[in-house]
Amino acid sequence: MRFIKNLFLTVLFIFSLVSAQSMLNNYKDAPETLPYVQYHLTARPWNALNISTDAYLDAVEKICRVAQTFQNNEGAIIDPYLHREHQYSTPYYAIALSVLLHEGRAIDMKESAIKAMDHATKSFSQGADGIPDRHGEFYIAALATALEAFKGHVPDEKYNIWHDHLQTPLLEVIEGYGSHLNNWRTYAMKGEWMRAKAGLAPKKQMYDFIEYSWNHQSQFEKIVMDKWNLYQDWSSDPQSLAVEAVGRGNLVGLLCSGYDGASAKEMMDAIKRGTQTSLLLMSPDGQCPPNGRTDDHVFNDVLYQLIYEAMAETALKDGDTRLAGQYRRAAMMCFDSIKRWKRSDGKWAGSYTITKNHFDVADRVGYQPASQWGNYNGALIFHLAEAAHARQSDVDEMATPSEIGGYAITTDPRFATFTANAGGMQVFINTRGNDVPKYDIYWAPLGGVRFSRVGWDSRLGPSDGIFQVFGKKDGSRIPTDMSAIPGGAGQGVTFGPAWFTKGKWFTAADLPQHYRATPVVEFVHPLLVRFTLTYSTITGHDALMFRQHFTVTPDGVLVKIHAVQDIPNAMMIPVIENDGRPLDVQITPEIISTAYDRNGDEQNFINLSKSVELDTSRVSLQSTYGWLKPVITLTQKEENILFVYPRSATDPDAVKVRNSFSVTDDGFESELGRVDGDLYIGRTSAGGVGDAIDLDDDGNSDVKFSESCGFVLQLSNGKVIGVETDKSVSMQYSGTRYDLKVFAPLILN
C-alpha cells in the first residue's frame, strides 16, 4: 500500500505539463511597485526594545508549565474545555519542550516532554486515522524538528522508535493528495522538507510533492498572483489577513531552512515581497493587520514575529542590513504587543487568552470552531520556540515603516483593504465587507476598522469593527429588529458614513452587499498623508454617495464627511465600552472619549463642527475586542468635521485641544501643531514638501533649503535636532549651513 501511494505521488508529478512560470508569463495584470519608505527619522522619539530570545523562551516555558497540568498518563495534552486531545496540542507541546531542553531549560519537565513525544509519534505512525481531528499536516514539521532537538536527551533505543514512527509515508498522514489545498498544504510542504533533511522521507518524493503542490495545486497562484505577494487562503471572501500569515509563514519556514528545489527562487521572491508588504500593514503598536477569519487571535501576532525573525536573517545574508534591522524590530514589536493578553489568574498564569479580549474563555468571543485552548496556546509555544531558534545573528533594530509612516497602500481586491500611515499614526479601512459568512461570522465589515498609533494602546482605536446578522441569538448577534433594511438584515459598526431613512439609521457597513469604498490618495509624506474615500453603491441600492476626507498626521486624523445628496452629513463612530472589563466612556456633543484608565491612554473623537447632534440609539455590538457602542454624529447643513485624537497621559488634554482647534482653507492648527498646505509642524517633528518652513509661526522661515524637497525635521523644545531630505540639498538653520545627502539623516549637535 505504501509503495502504491508513493508511486501515485510520483506519477502526479511526472504528468505535470504546464509550469508555474509559464502561468506567470501569461499573467497580464502586472503588480505595481510596492511603496518603499526611504526615510529613516521618526516623528516621535524612538528607542530600541532590546528584547532577547530568553524572553521568548521564558514565555514558552510558562505556557508549557500550564499545559503540563492537562497532560494525561499517555502523554497527550487534554484540552481543558473540550476534555479531549485536540488537533496538534501534543506535538506542539513536545517540540516546545524539546527546544527548552536543548537550551538547558525546563529540565524538570523532561519526562513530560518524552511522554508527549511518545504519544505524538505513535499517533503519527497510525496515519490520519490515528491523529486527533485528522490534522496530520500540522504534525510533520513539529515532530521532525523535535526529533533532532531530542538528540542526546533520550536513549538511542527510544530515539530509534521515534525515528521509525516518523517515517510513515506522507499519503498515510494527510487526507489524500487532493485535499486541504489551502494553508494546510504549506504545512505539509514545510514538514516534508524537514523530514527529508532529517532522513525521515525520501528526498526525490519530497521534491516531487513540494514542486507539484507549488506548480499544480494552487500554491503558486495563492501568493505569486496576488498584487503584493500576500498569501490568499481562498477560504473566505474577502481573504483573511490573519490566515495569510499562516500560508506565507510556512513558505518562509520552508525557504529559510534551505529548500533548494526547482521553484525555490520563485518562492523566495514571492515571500520576500510579501513580507515587505506586511511591514506596511502591521500596526504601529506591533499588532498584525485585522481582517478575515481567525483575525484578532493572539497567535497571529506570534506568526508575524516568527516570519520577521526568519526574514531578518535572510535580509542580512542579502547584505540589506537596514531591512534586517526593520524585521528584527518588527519581531520584537509583535512579541511586545501580546503581553497585554498574558493571563495572571490562578492556574492559567503564564498562558494567554485565545482572542484579544478579557471575556470568559467559555464565551468564545471572536472564536472560530478550531479556536481552542490547547491548540492555540500550542501554536504560541511552537512558533515562539521557532522564533527564538530563527534568530542566529546580532542585528541592530531599525525603525519600521509603520513607525516612520509616509505611505498609503491598497491590497489586492481579494483582500480589499486600504492602509495609510503618517508619522506612526495608522488608519486601516476595509473597502468592502463580508456578505457571505464563514463559520457563521462576518469577519470583515465595510469601513474604518482600526486607528492605531505608535507608543499608544491601540485597542482603544478601536482596533476592529463588526457586522452581525439579525435573528441569530447565539450570544453575540443583535436582537433588534433590522428587517426594515431593504435587501439586508444586519447591523455593522465601523468608522464610516451614516444616513437616516424609513425611521432608522443606516450605515454602509450595514449593507456590505450594496456598498464599496474607493480610496484616492492626494498627498503622501512621512508626516502628512491626505486621501479621500468615496462610498457608493454597486447595485443601485438607494444610490447614495458619500465622500470622507482624511488628513493623517502623527498627532491624529482630521476627518470631514460630505454627502453628495442633500441629506445630513453623519458619521458612525465605534466606541469600545467593555472588553470583558468596563471602560471609562464619556459621550458629549463636543468629545466622545474612552479609556481603560484616565491616567493612561485614551481615545478621543473631537467634534469640530459648529452645531453637532448625537444619536446613540443603536445597540452595542460585541466585536472580538469588545462591545462597540455606535455613536452617530451629524450636522444638518455644514460639513461634519471630526478629529480623531489618540492621547497619551503626557499629551495635551482633549478639551484644550478642541478649544485651540481651528480649521483653515489649507489645513488646521491646534495646541498639538498645525498643517499648512503640504507642511506639518508638531511638537517633536516637522516637515513636508517645500523649500522653507516657519516652525514658530512668527511669519519668518526658520529653516531654508537650496531647492524644494521632501524633508523631515526632528524637534526638541522647538529646536531642530535631526534632519533628512529626499534630495541632496543644502539647509540654512540658525545661521549655519548644512550640506545634506539624499535620505541620509543628519543629527545636529
XYZ file of C-alpha atoms in Angstrom:
749
model
C 0.000 0.000 0.000
C 2.816 2.416 0.879
C 4.523 1.654 -2.452
C 1.316 2.338 -4.415
C 0.758 5.677 -2.671
C 4.331 6.784 -3.267
C 4.096 5.711 -6.906
C 0.874 7.719 -7.276
C 2.644 10.783 -5.924
C 5.490 10.409 -8.421
C 3.113 9.861 -11.354
C 1.204 13.038 -10.498
C 4.417 14.998 -10.715
C 5.593 13.390 -13.956
C 2.335 14.232 -15.688
C 2.670 17.939 -14.897
C 2.587 19.692 -18.269
C 2.319 23.400 -17.502
C 4.869 25.189 -15.347
C 4.020 27.922 -12.879
C 6.457 30.205 -14.629
C 4.513 29.942 -17.894
C 1.351 30.884 -15.994
C 3.176 33.878 -14.584
C 4.242 34.925 -18.072
C 0.583 34.868 -19.082
C -0.472 36.926 -16.089
C -1.295 40.273 -17.659
C -2.152 42.300 -14.558
C 1.429 43.045 -13.530
C 1.830 44.096 -9.884
C 2.501 47.729 -9.053
C 5.647 48.943 -7.343
C 5.492 48.336 -3.611
C 5.572 51.565 -1.564
C 9.064 51.863 -0.111
C 9.762 54.039 2.916
C 13.189 55.529 2.257
C 13.154 57.912 5.204
C 14.759 56.863 8.500
C 13.741 59.533 11.021
C 10.622 59.059 13.130
C 8.082 61.676 14.153
C 8.303 60.718 17.812
C 11.325 59.829 19.959
C 12.398 56.262 19.211
C 14.088 53.726 21.487
C 15.272 50.183 20.879
C 13.228 47.432 22.535
C 16.211 45.110 23.119
C 14.063 42.021 23.693
C 16.216 38.902 23.956
C 15.400 35.386 22.815
C 15.452 34.462 26.512
C 12.233 36.461 26.822
C 10.722 34.354 24.025
C 11.774 31.140 25.783
C 10.538 32.421 29.145
C 7.083 32.762 27.600
C 7.341 29.271 26.072
C 8.288 27.728 29.401
C 5.472 29.423 31.324
C 2.845 28.248 28.833
C 4.308 24.736 28.878
C 4.032 24.600 32.662
C 0.345 25.444 32.415
C -0.166 22.889 29.621
C 1.606 20.200 31.659
C -1.248 20.282 34.165
C -3.518 18.973 31.393
C -1.298 16.066 30.316
C -2.769 12.585 30.777
C -0.949 9.356 31.604
C -0.406 8.542 27.912
C 1.336 11.880 27.353
C -1.470 13.625 25.468
C -2.390 17.231 26.226
C -6.102 17.240 27.048
C -7.916 20.448 26.181
C -9.387 21.822 29.430
C -12.611 22.881 27.720
C -13.137 20.066 25.211
C -11.912 17.431 27.700
C -10.118 15.520 24.949
C -6.931 15.729 22.931
C -7.453 18.291 20.196
C -5.635 18.671 16.887
C -1.898 19.350 17.314
C -1.742 20.277 21.015
C 0.535 17.342 21.939
C 3.196 17.566 19.187
C 3.445 21.330 19.645
C 3.965 20.779 23.371
C 6.651 18.189 22.569
C 8.554 20.437 20.143
C 8.431 23.402 22.532
C 9.842 21.359 25.414
C 12.483 19.791 23.168
C 13.746 23.283 22.342
C 13.751 24.253 26.024
C 15.705 21.097 26.909
C 18.134 21.794 24.076
C 18.690 25.236 25.634
C 19.256 23.727 29.082
C 15.890 24.854 30.410
C 12.880 23.088 31.984
C 14.987 20.050 32.908
C 12.370 19.056 35.479
C 9.865 18.658 32.614
C 11.988 16.173 30.647
C 9.828 13.141 31.420
C 6.704 15.091 30.456
C 8.337 16.011 27.158
C 9.294 12.393 26.442
C 5.766 11.173 27.195
C 4.352 13.779 24.797
C 6.797 12.731 22.082
C 5.976 9.059 22.668
C 2.274 9.730 22.247
C 2.562 12.123 19.286
C 4.916 9.923 17.257
C 2.767 6.850 17.942
C -0.291 8.763 16.715
C 1.687 9.822 13.639
C 2.634 6.200 12.869
C -1.074 5.302 12.796
C -1.687 7.742 9.944
C -4.577 10.151 9.549
C -7.000 7.924 11.439
C -4.760 7.932 14.498
C -4.158 11.693 14.548
C -6.642 13.828 16.518
C -9.072 15.603 14.212
C -7.068 14.267 11.234
C -4.603 17.163 11.433
C -1.618 15.246 10.095
C -0.233 18.179 8.113
C 0.415 20.042 11.364
C 2.397 17.171 12.924
C 5.103 16.744 10.299
C 7.425 19.741 10.777
C 6.926 19.878 14.546
C 7.856 16.238 15.128
C 10.724 16.185 12.615
C 12.247 19.235 14.298
C 11.630 17.883 17.790
C 13.371 14.614 16.910
C 16.593 16.483 16.170
C 16.304 18.611 19.316
C 15.846 15.499 21.486
C 19.177 14.049 20.351
C 21.359 13.495 23.393
C 18.412 13.812 25.773
C 16.936 10.320 25.305
C 18.400 6.803 24.963
C 19.209 5.625 21.440
C 16.549 2.938 21.668
C 13.769 5.459 22.259
C 15.166 7.828 19.637
C 15.132 4.997 17.081
C 11.491 4.168 17.865
C 10.527 7.781 17.239
C 12.656 7.820 14.098
C 10.817 4.755 12.763
C 7.383 6.214 13.603
C 8.212 9.423 11.763
C 8.969 7.607 8.512
C 5.255 6.963 7.956
C 4.578 7.903 4.298
C 3.001 11.281 3.689
C -0.098 9.939 1.962
C -0.932 7.919 5.063
C -0.665 11.032 7.221
C -2.682 13.543 5.209
C -6.233 13.136 3.954
C -5.440 12.407 0.338
C -3.252 14.211 -2.136
C -6.030 16.457 -3.409
C -7.352 17.518 -0.002
C -6.695 20.677 2.007
C -5.150 22.796 -0.729
C -5.306 25.972 1.354
C -2.714 26.835 4.019
C -2.772 23.210 5.216
C -0.779 22.252 2.135
C 2.012 24.647 3.135
C 2.278 22.830 6.484
C 2.818 19.589 4.592
C 5.351 21.193 2.230
C 7.398 22.599 5.093
C 7.053 19.350 7.018
C 8.203 17.107 4.192
C 11.299 19.251 3.681
C 12.111 18.982 7.388
C 11.574 15.208 7.288
C 13.782 14.768 4.235
C 16.546 16.824 5.862
C 16.366 14.526 8.888
C 16.446 11.381 6.743
C 12.817 10.550 7.515
C 11.411 10.803 3.980
C 12.827 10.030 0.500
C 14.295 13.199 -0.984
C 13.019 12.630 -4.501
C 9.462 12.119 -3.344
C 9.786 15.195 -1.137
C 10.898 17.357 -4.083
C 8.152 15.898 -6.272
C 5.496 16.641 -3.654
C 6.595 20.216 -2.970
C 7.089 21.119 -6.615
C 3.771 19.621 -7.663
C 1.969 21.391 -4.795
C 3.571 24.671 -5.857
C 3.101 24.398 -9.605
C -0.154 22.497 -9.932
C -2.118 22.566 -6.703
C -2.710 26.305 -6.337
C 0.163 27.298 -4.056
C 1.817 29.324 -6.827
C -1.425 31.133 -7.640
C -2.173 31.836 -3.993
C 0.893 34.018 -3.460
C 2.608 34.847 -6.770
C -0.554 36.116 -8.421
C -1.521 38.338 -5.504
C -0.897 42.036 -6.142
C 1.681 42.277 -3.341
C 2.512 38.563 -2.928
C 0.408 38.084 0.166
C -0.911 34.536 0.629
C -4.544 34.075 -0.376
C -6.058 31.160 1.521
C -9.198 31.053 -0.651
C -11.292 30.127 2.379
C -13.266 33.355 2.857
C -14.210 36.485 0.946
C -12.622 38.948 1.410
C -9.447 36.980 2.034
C -8.125 36.695 5.571
C -5.072 38.747 6.540
C -4.795 36.532 9.625
C -4.615 33.250 7.716
C -2.373 34.975 5.157
C 0.440 34.854 7.710
C -0.038 31.082 8.109
C 0.471 30.238 4.441
C 3.255 32.752 3.859
C 4.842 31.826 7.192
C 5.115 28.160 6.286
C 6.673 29.077 2.949
C 9.113 31.330 4.820
C 9.989 28.372 7.055
C 10.474 26.141 4.016
C 12.739 28.591 2.193
C 14.670 29.905 5.189
C 15.528 26.361 6.275
C 17.255 25.811 2.949
C 14.756 24.398 0.466
C 16.584 24.164 -2.869
C 14.038 22.670 -5.265
C 13.429 23.899 -8.806
C 10.934 26.567 -7.692
C 12.940 27.809 -4.711
C 13.907 31.151 -6.266
C 10.365 31.831 -7.416
C 9.088 31.063 -3.918
C 11.756 33.195 -2.275
C 10.999 36.185 -4.494
C 7.329 35.945 -3.507
C 7.902 35.635 0.245
C 10.414 38.482 0.247
C 7.974 40.873 -1.395
C 5.017 39.640 0.619
C 6.877 40.050 3.897
C 7.968 43.575 2.992
C 4.315 44.294 2.242
C 3.331 43.060 5.694
C 5.628 45.652 7.298
C 3.343 48.310 5.818
C 0.178 46.645 7.109
C 1.230 45.869 10.686
C 0.047 48.231 13.380
C 2.496 50.769 14.836
C 1.928 49.084 18.214
C 3.020 45.671 16.916
C -0.271 44.023 16.036
C -0.679 42.190 12.768
C -3.389 43.625 10.493
C -7.061 42.921 11.193
C -9.497 41.204 8.838
C -10.711 37.828 7.769
C -11.432 34.583 9.506
C -9.413 33.927 12.655
C -8.373 37.552 12.968
C -7.726 39.100 16.387
C -6.275 35.822 17.706
C -3.148 36.228 19.822
C -1.185 33.578 17.920
C -1.499 35.669 14.722
C 0.985 38.187 16.125
C 3.417 35.390 17.021
C 3.233 34.105 13.445
C 4.311 37.561 12.271
C 7.051 37.548 14.899
C 8.422 34.245 13.594
C 8.305 35.402 9.973
C 10.179 38.601 10.799
C 12.888 36.781 12.769
C 13.465 34.369 9.895
C 13.475 37.084 7.247
C 15.857 39.247 9.286
C 18.458 36.526 8.782
C 17.669 36.306 5.056
C 17.966 40.086 4.612
C 21.275 40.039 6.476
C 22.621 37.359 4.137
C 21.489 39.521 1.210
C 23.527 42.417 2.615
C 20.467 44.559 3.406
C 21.253 45.490 6.997
C 18.511 48.102 7.179
C 15.771 45.675 6.170
C 17.241 43.091 8.543
C 17.060 45.660 11.336
C 13.455 46.505 10.470
C 12.486 42.842 10.558
C 14.247 42.320 13.891
C 12.478 45.359 15.323
C 9.125 44.217 13.920
C 9.540 40.788 15.509
C 10.133 42.384 18.891
C 7.149 44.695 18.424
C 4.900 41.714 17.725
C 6.105 39.927 20.846
C 5.788 43.074 22.938
C 2.205 43.564 21.743
C 0.929 40.238 23.098
C 1.899 40.940 26.719
C -1.476 42.644 27.241
C -3.139 39.254 26.695
C -0.999 37.302 29.141
C -3.050 35.785 31.935
C -2.179 36.113 35.614
C -5.181 34.362 37.133
C -4.548 31.232 39.201
C -3.694 28.056 37.313
C -3.778 29.914 33.974
C -0.970 32.320 34.910
C 1.614 32.483 32.138
C -0.730 31.322 29.363
C -2.560 33.703 27.029
C -6.121 34.450 26.054
C -7.112 32.967 22.695
C -8.619 36.135 21.232
C -7.811 39.727 22.132
C -10.244 40.379 24.950
C -10.857 39.604 28.603
C -14.198 37.848 28.318
C -14.683 34.445 29.886
C -12.976 31.880 27.641
C -16.131 29.764 27.797
C -17.990 32.549 25.934
C -15.732 32.010 22.868
C -15.875 35.658 21.781
C -14.346 36.023 18.315
C -13.615 32.300 18.045
C -13.853 30.078 15.004
C -14.643 26.349 15.532
C -10.928 25.458 15.647
C -10.218 28.055 18.342
C -9.447 26.067 21.477
C -7.136 26.475 24.436
C -4.841 23.543 23.718
C -4.098 24.036 20.034
C -3.794 27.831 20.026
C -1.640 28.045 23.139
C 0.209 25.186 21.441
C 0.677 27.391 18.381
C 2.120 30.083 20.644
C 4.768 27.813 22.180
C 5.739 26.204 18.872
C 6.130 29.453 16.966
C 7.775 31.310 19.854
C 10.292 28.472 20.095
C 10.838 28.650 16.330
C 11.316 32.425 16.562
C 13.963 32.000 19.243
C 15.746 29.408 17.109
C 15.439 31.530 13.946
C 17.390 34.393 15.498
C 21.006 33.481 14.779
C 22.703 36.851 14.274
C 23.093 40.134 16.093
C 21.163 42.777 14.161
C 20.668 46.381 15.230
C 17.000 47.341 15.424
C 15.811 49.852 12.836
C 12.574 51.830 12.881
C 9.907 50.001 10.911
C 7.832 51.579 8.126
C 4.781 51.571 10.415
C 6.732 53.667 12.936
C 8.029 56.096 10.284
C 4.959 56.480 8.045
C 4.765 58.119 4.659
C 2.761 55.622 2.641
C -0.684 54.519 1.565
C -1.344 51.059 0.182
C -4.354 49.271 -1.266
C -4.198 45.489 -1.093
C -5.270 43.072 -3.785
C -9.050 43.277 -4.409
C -9.417 39.834 -2.881
C -8.194 41.267 0.439
C -9.892 44.639 -0.113
C -8.165 46.868 2.438
C -6.577 50.309 2.426
C -3.915 51.471 4.871
C -2.428 54.949 5.348
C 0.262 55.963 7.820
C 1.807 59.310 8.741
C 4.412 59.510 11.495
C 3.313 56.252 13.110
C -0.404 57.118 13.012
C -2.221 54.417 11.037
C -5.703 54.296 9.520
C -6.927 50.875 8.393
C -10.037 50.588 6.204
C -11.953 47.705 4.656
C -13.020 48.779 1.183
C -15.663 46.058 1.070
C -17.209 43.791 3.657
C -18.274 40.190 4.014
C -21.703 39.461 2.640
C -21.099 35.711 2.907
C -20.252 34.426 6.404
C -17.522 31.987 7.366
C -18.400 29.824 10.355
C -21.491 31.998 10.764
C -19.291 35.076 11.334
C -18.791 38.134 9.122
C -15.119 38.778 9.824
C -14.511 41.869 7.639
C -17.008 44.754 7.973
C -17.006 47.597 5.451
C -15.435 50.855 6.679
C -12.730 52.076 9.041
C -11.785 49.339 11.487
C -8.546 50.491 13.119
C -6.931 53.697 14.314
C -3.550 52.929 15.859
C -0.561 54.964 16.919
C 2.988 54.214 17.925
C 3.510 54.204 21.707
C -0.227 54.052 22.421
C -2.747 51.349 23.376
C -4.418 50.812 20.024
C -7.186 48.631 21.486
C -8.903 51.980 22.091
C -8.687 52.881 18.400
C -10.912 50.912 18.065
C -8.849 48.010 16.788
C -11.654 46.419 14.814
C -15.292 46.676 13.746
C -18.145 44.212 13.442
C -21.042 43.228 11.199
C -23.747 40.979 12.599
C -26.857 39.474 11.083
C -30.258 39.933 12.663
C -32.096 36.964 14.083
C -29.314 34.709 15.379
C -29.454 34.829 19.148
C -26.267 32.907 19.840
C -24.868 35.285 22.417
C -23.301 37.776 20.080
C -25.879 38.578 17.405
C -28.022 41.674 17.501
C -31.515 41.062 18.915
C -33.005 44.259 17.489
C -35.379 44.031 14.532
C -33.429 45.185 11.471
C -35.815 43.648 8.946
C -36.701 47.086 7.598
C -33.312 47.323 5.917
C -34.059 46.966 2.194
C -32.188 43.984 0.811
C -30.408 43.239 4.076
C -30.869 42.129 7.649
C -27.842 43.142 9.660
C -26.039 45.860 11.509
C -22.437 46.969 11.242
C -20.259 49.167 13.414
C -17.269 50.744 11.688
C -15.960 54.263 11.195
C -17.875 55.464 8.152
C -20.883 57.343 6.751
C -24.420 57.078 8.172
C -27.843 58.190 6.982
C -31.409 58.267 8.315
C -34.258 56.795 6.293
C -37.530 54.984 6.920
C -37.302 55.848 10.606
C -33.921 54.190 11.156
C -30.224 54.923 10.990
C -28.210 53.010 8.421
C -24.515 52.813 7.611
C -22.609 51.473 4.636
C -21.366 48.740 6.998
C -24.979 47.526 7.353
C -25.143 46.792 3.628
C -21.927 45.050 2.539
C -23.660 43.555 -0.481
C -24.519 47.003 -1.820
C -21.690 49.410 -0.916
C -17.969 49.776 -1.531
C -15.344 52.320 -0.502
C -12.884 53.600 -3.107
C -9.722 55.400 -1.895
C -7.964 58.179 -3.794
C -4.617 59.304 -2.387
C -3.806 63.010 -2.765
C -0.560 63.534 -0.832
C 1.947 61.269 0.889
C 4.795 62.252 3.185
C 6.154 60.654 6.383
C 4.436 63.362 8.447
C 1.331 64.026 6.380
C -0.999 61.852 4.276
C -4.222 63.027 2.643
C -6.754 60.768 0.975
C -10.458 60.589 0.184
C -12.791 57.633 0.492
C -15.842 57.569 -1.749
C -18.622 55.295 -0.515
C -21.011 54.362 -3.309
C -23.442 51.677 -4.250
C -22.549 48.903 -6.689
C -26.135 47.682 -7.062
C -28.075 50.939 -7.306
C -29.450 50.451 -3.798
C -30.567 53.923 -2.550
C -27.941 55.415 -4.938
C -26.413 57.354 -2.059
C -22.831 58.582 -2.230
C -20.530 59.926 0.482
C -17.042 61.380 0.447
C -14.904 61.090 3.543
C -11.715 63.206 3.526
C -8.805 62.189 5.787
C -5.755 64.201 6.795
C -3.413 61.935 8.745
C -0.711 63.423 10.987
C 1.452 61.996 13.787
C -0.924 63.562 16.345
C -4.220 62.304 14.950
C -6.567 62.328 11.979
C -8.818 65.128 10.731
C -11.905 63.676 9.036
C -14.553 65.526 7.028
C -17.607 63.840 5.605
C -19.814 65.135 2.828
C -22.995 63.557 1.494
C -23.338 64.133 -2.228
C -27.134 64.170 -1.887
C -28.935 66.847 0.114
C -29.082 64.922 3.391
C -27.457 65.487 6.800
C -23.730 64.755 6.967
C -23.414 61.951 9.508
C -20.591 59.707 10.701
C -20.700 56.480 12.662
C -18.104 56.231 15.456
C -17.355 52.855 17.110
C -16.548 53.376 20.805
C -15.205 50.411 22.740
C -17.019 50.277 26.083
C -16.280 46.833 27.544
C -13.729 44.137 26.649
C -14.687 41.836 29.486
C -13.930 44.734 31.811
C -15.772 48.062 31.653
C -14.007 51.066 30.173
C -14.498 54.690 31.162
C -16.685 56.052 28.349
C -17.724 59.704 28.177
C -20.044 60.944 25.417
C -20.842 64.611 24.863
C -21.622 66.582 21.687
C -18.105 68.043 21.913
C -15.962 64.994 22.703
C -16.575 61.256 22.617
C -13.943 59.517 24.692
C -12.983 56.076 26.013
C -10.147 54.834 28.226
C -9.136 51.909 30.405
C -7.596 54.331 32.888
C -7.898 58.120 32.731
C -4.324 58.349 33.983
C -3.166 56.454 30.887
C -4.053 56.294 27.205
C -7.426 57.402 25.895
C -9.138 57.743 22.544
C -10.939 60.984 21.754
C -13.257 61.761 18.863
C -13.409 65.571 18.916
C -16.359 67.150 17.108
C -15.308 70.389 15.411
C -18.461 71.438 13.573
C -20.420 74.395 14.943
C -23.612 72.502 15.636
C -23.337 68.763 16.188
C -26.123 66.398 17.103
C -25.563 62.938 18.555
C -27.611 59.795 18.191
C -26.834 56.850 20.473
C -29.994 54.840 19.819
C -28.336 51.923 18.029
C -27.487 48.970 20.234
C -23.907 47.998 21.011
C -22.402 45.032 19.193
C -19.807 42.613 20.505
C -16.688 42.512 18.357
C -13.624 40.358 19.004
C -12.071 43.184 21.039
C -15.201 44.047 22.989
C -18.568 45.753 22.945
C -18.623 48.618 20.461
C -21.084 51.427 21.120
C -22.280 53.041 17.858
C -22.377 56.830 18.203
C -23.626 58.865 15.252
C -22.575 62.487 14.872
C -24.490 64.615 12.368
C -24.747 68.128 11.065
C -27.741 69.380 9.093
C -26.102 71.789 6.642
C -22.454 72.367 7.375
C -19.647 69.898 6.811
C -19.255 67.294 9.541
C -15.701 67.604 10.873
C -14.080 65.327 13.447
C -10.564 64.995 14.861
C -9.516 61.514 15.976
C -7.092 62.142 18.831
C -5.295 59.175 20.435
C -3.948 60.783 23.609
C -1.243 59.556 25.957
C -1.002 60.722 29.565
C 1.641 63.364 28.774
C -0.243 64.808 25.788
C -2.475 67.907 25.962
C -5.954 67.427 27.357
C -8.638 66.786 24.721
C -10.698 69.761 25.891
C -7.715 72.076 25.440
C -7.073 70.633 22.005
C -10.679 71.239 20.977
C -10.694 74.787 22.325
C -7.495 75.577 20.432
C -8.550 73.906 17.180
C -9.235 75.863 14.010
C -9.723 74.513 10.508
C -8.206 76.641 7.739
C -8.520 76.662 3.969
C -5.341 74.618 3.523
C -5.072 72.756 6.812
C -5.690 73.212 10.528
C -3.968 74.160 13.745
C -4.296 73.425 17.450
C -2.248 73.093 20.586
C -0.829 69.899 19.058
C 0.568 71.578 15.950
C -0.544 72.722 12.536
C -0.867 71.759 8.884
C -0.161 74.442 6.277
C -0.741 73.021 2.820
C 1.928 70.384 2.323
C 3.736 71.209 5.568
C 3.220 69.822 9.076
C 4.624 71.370 12.264
C 4.257 69.442 15.503
C 5.831 69.206 18.947
C 8.509 66.600 18.146
C 8.727 66.781 14.358
C 8.040 68.968 11.336
C 8.330 68.637 7.600
C 6.631 68.125 4.291
C 7.440 69.328 0.804
C 8.809 72.821 0.189
C 11.920 74.994 0.317
C 11.340 76.546 3.748
C 9.348 76.160 6.953
C 8.259 78.515 9.733
C 8.493 76.484 12.931
C 7.312 79.077 15.465
C 4.551 80.643 13.334
C 6.038 84.140 13.508
C 5.869 84.731 9.760
C 9.584 84.073 9.191
C 11.154 80.900 7.838
C 13.372 79.204 10.421
C 14.694 76.542 8.042
C 15.505 77.092 4.375
C 16.623 74.652 1.690
C 18.519 75.365 -1.527
C 15.583 73.947 -3.505
C 12.181 72.461 -2.872
C 12.383 68.963 -1.420
C 10.685 66.499 0.844
C 12.096 66.751 4.356
C 11.662 65.585 7.934
C 12.889 67.568 10.929
C 13.123 66.119 14.416
C 12.482 68.693 17.148
C 13.221 69.069 20.832
C 11.822 72.079 22.683
C 11.241 73.797 19.340
C 14.820 73.294 18.140
C 15.901 71.163 15.192
C 17.952 68.169 16.349
C 17.773 65.997 13.221
C 17.065 66.377 9.505
C 16.553 64.128 6.482
C 15.687 65.054 2.880
C 14.697 63.238 -0.302
C 17.272 65.196 -2.342
C 20.882 66.246 -1.891
C 20.424 69.881 -0.853
C 21.882 72.461 1.497
C 19.969 73.700 4.546
C 20.244 77.003 6.358
C 19.298 76.853 10.029
C 20.177 79.146 12.918
C 22.965 80.841 10.963
C 24.628 77.606 9.862
C 24.702 75.858 6.502
C 24.382 72.081 6.353
C 25.043 70.026 3.218
C 22.646 67.107 3.143
C 22.755 63.878 1.172
C 19.646 62.129 -0.084
C 17.952 60.005 2.616
C 20.975 60.318 4.894
C 19.809 61.561 8.322
C 21.938 64.245 9.926
C 21.858 64.631 13.701
C 22.649 68.197 14.790
C 24.725 68.909 17.883
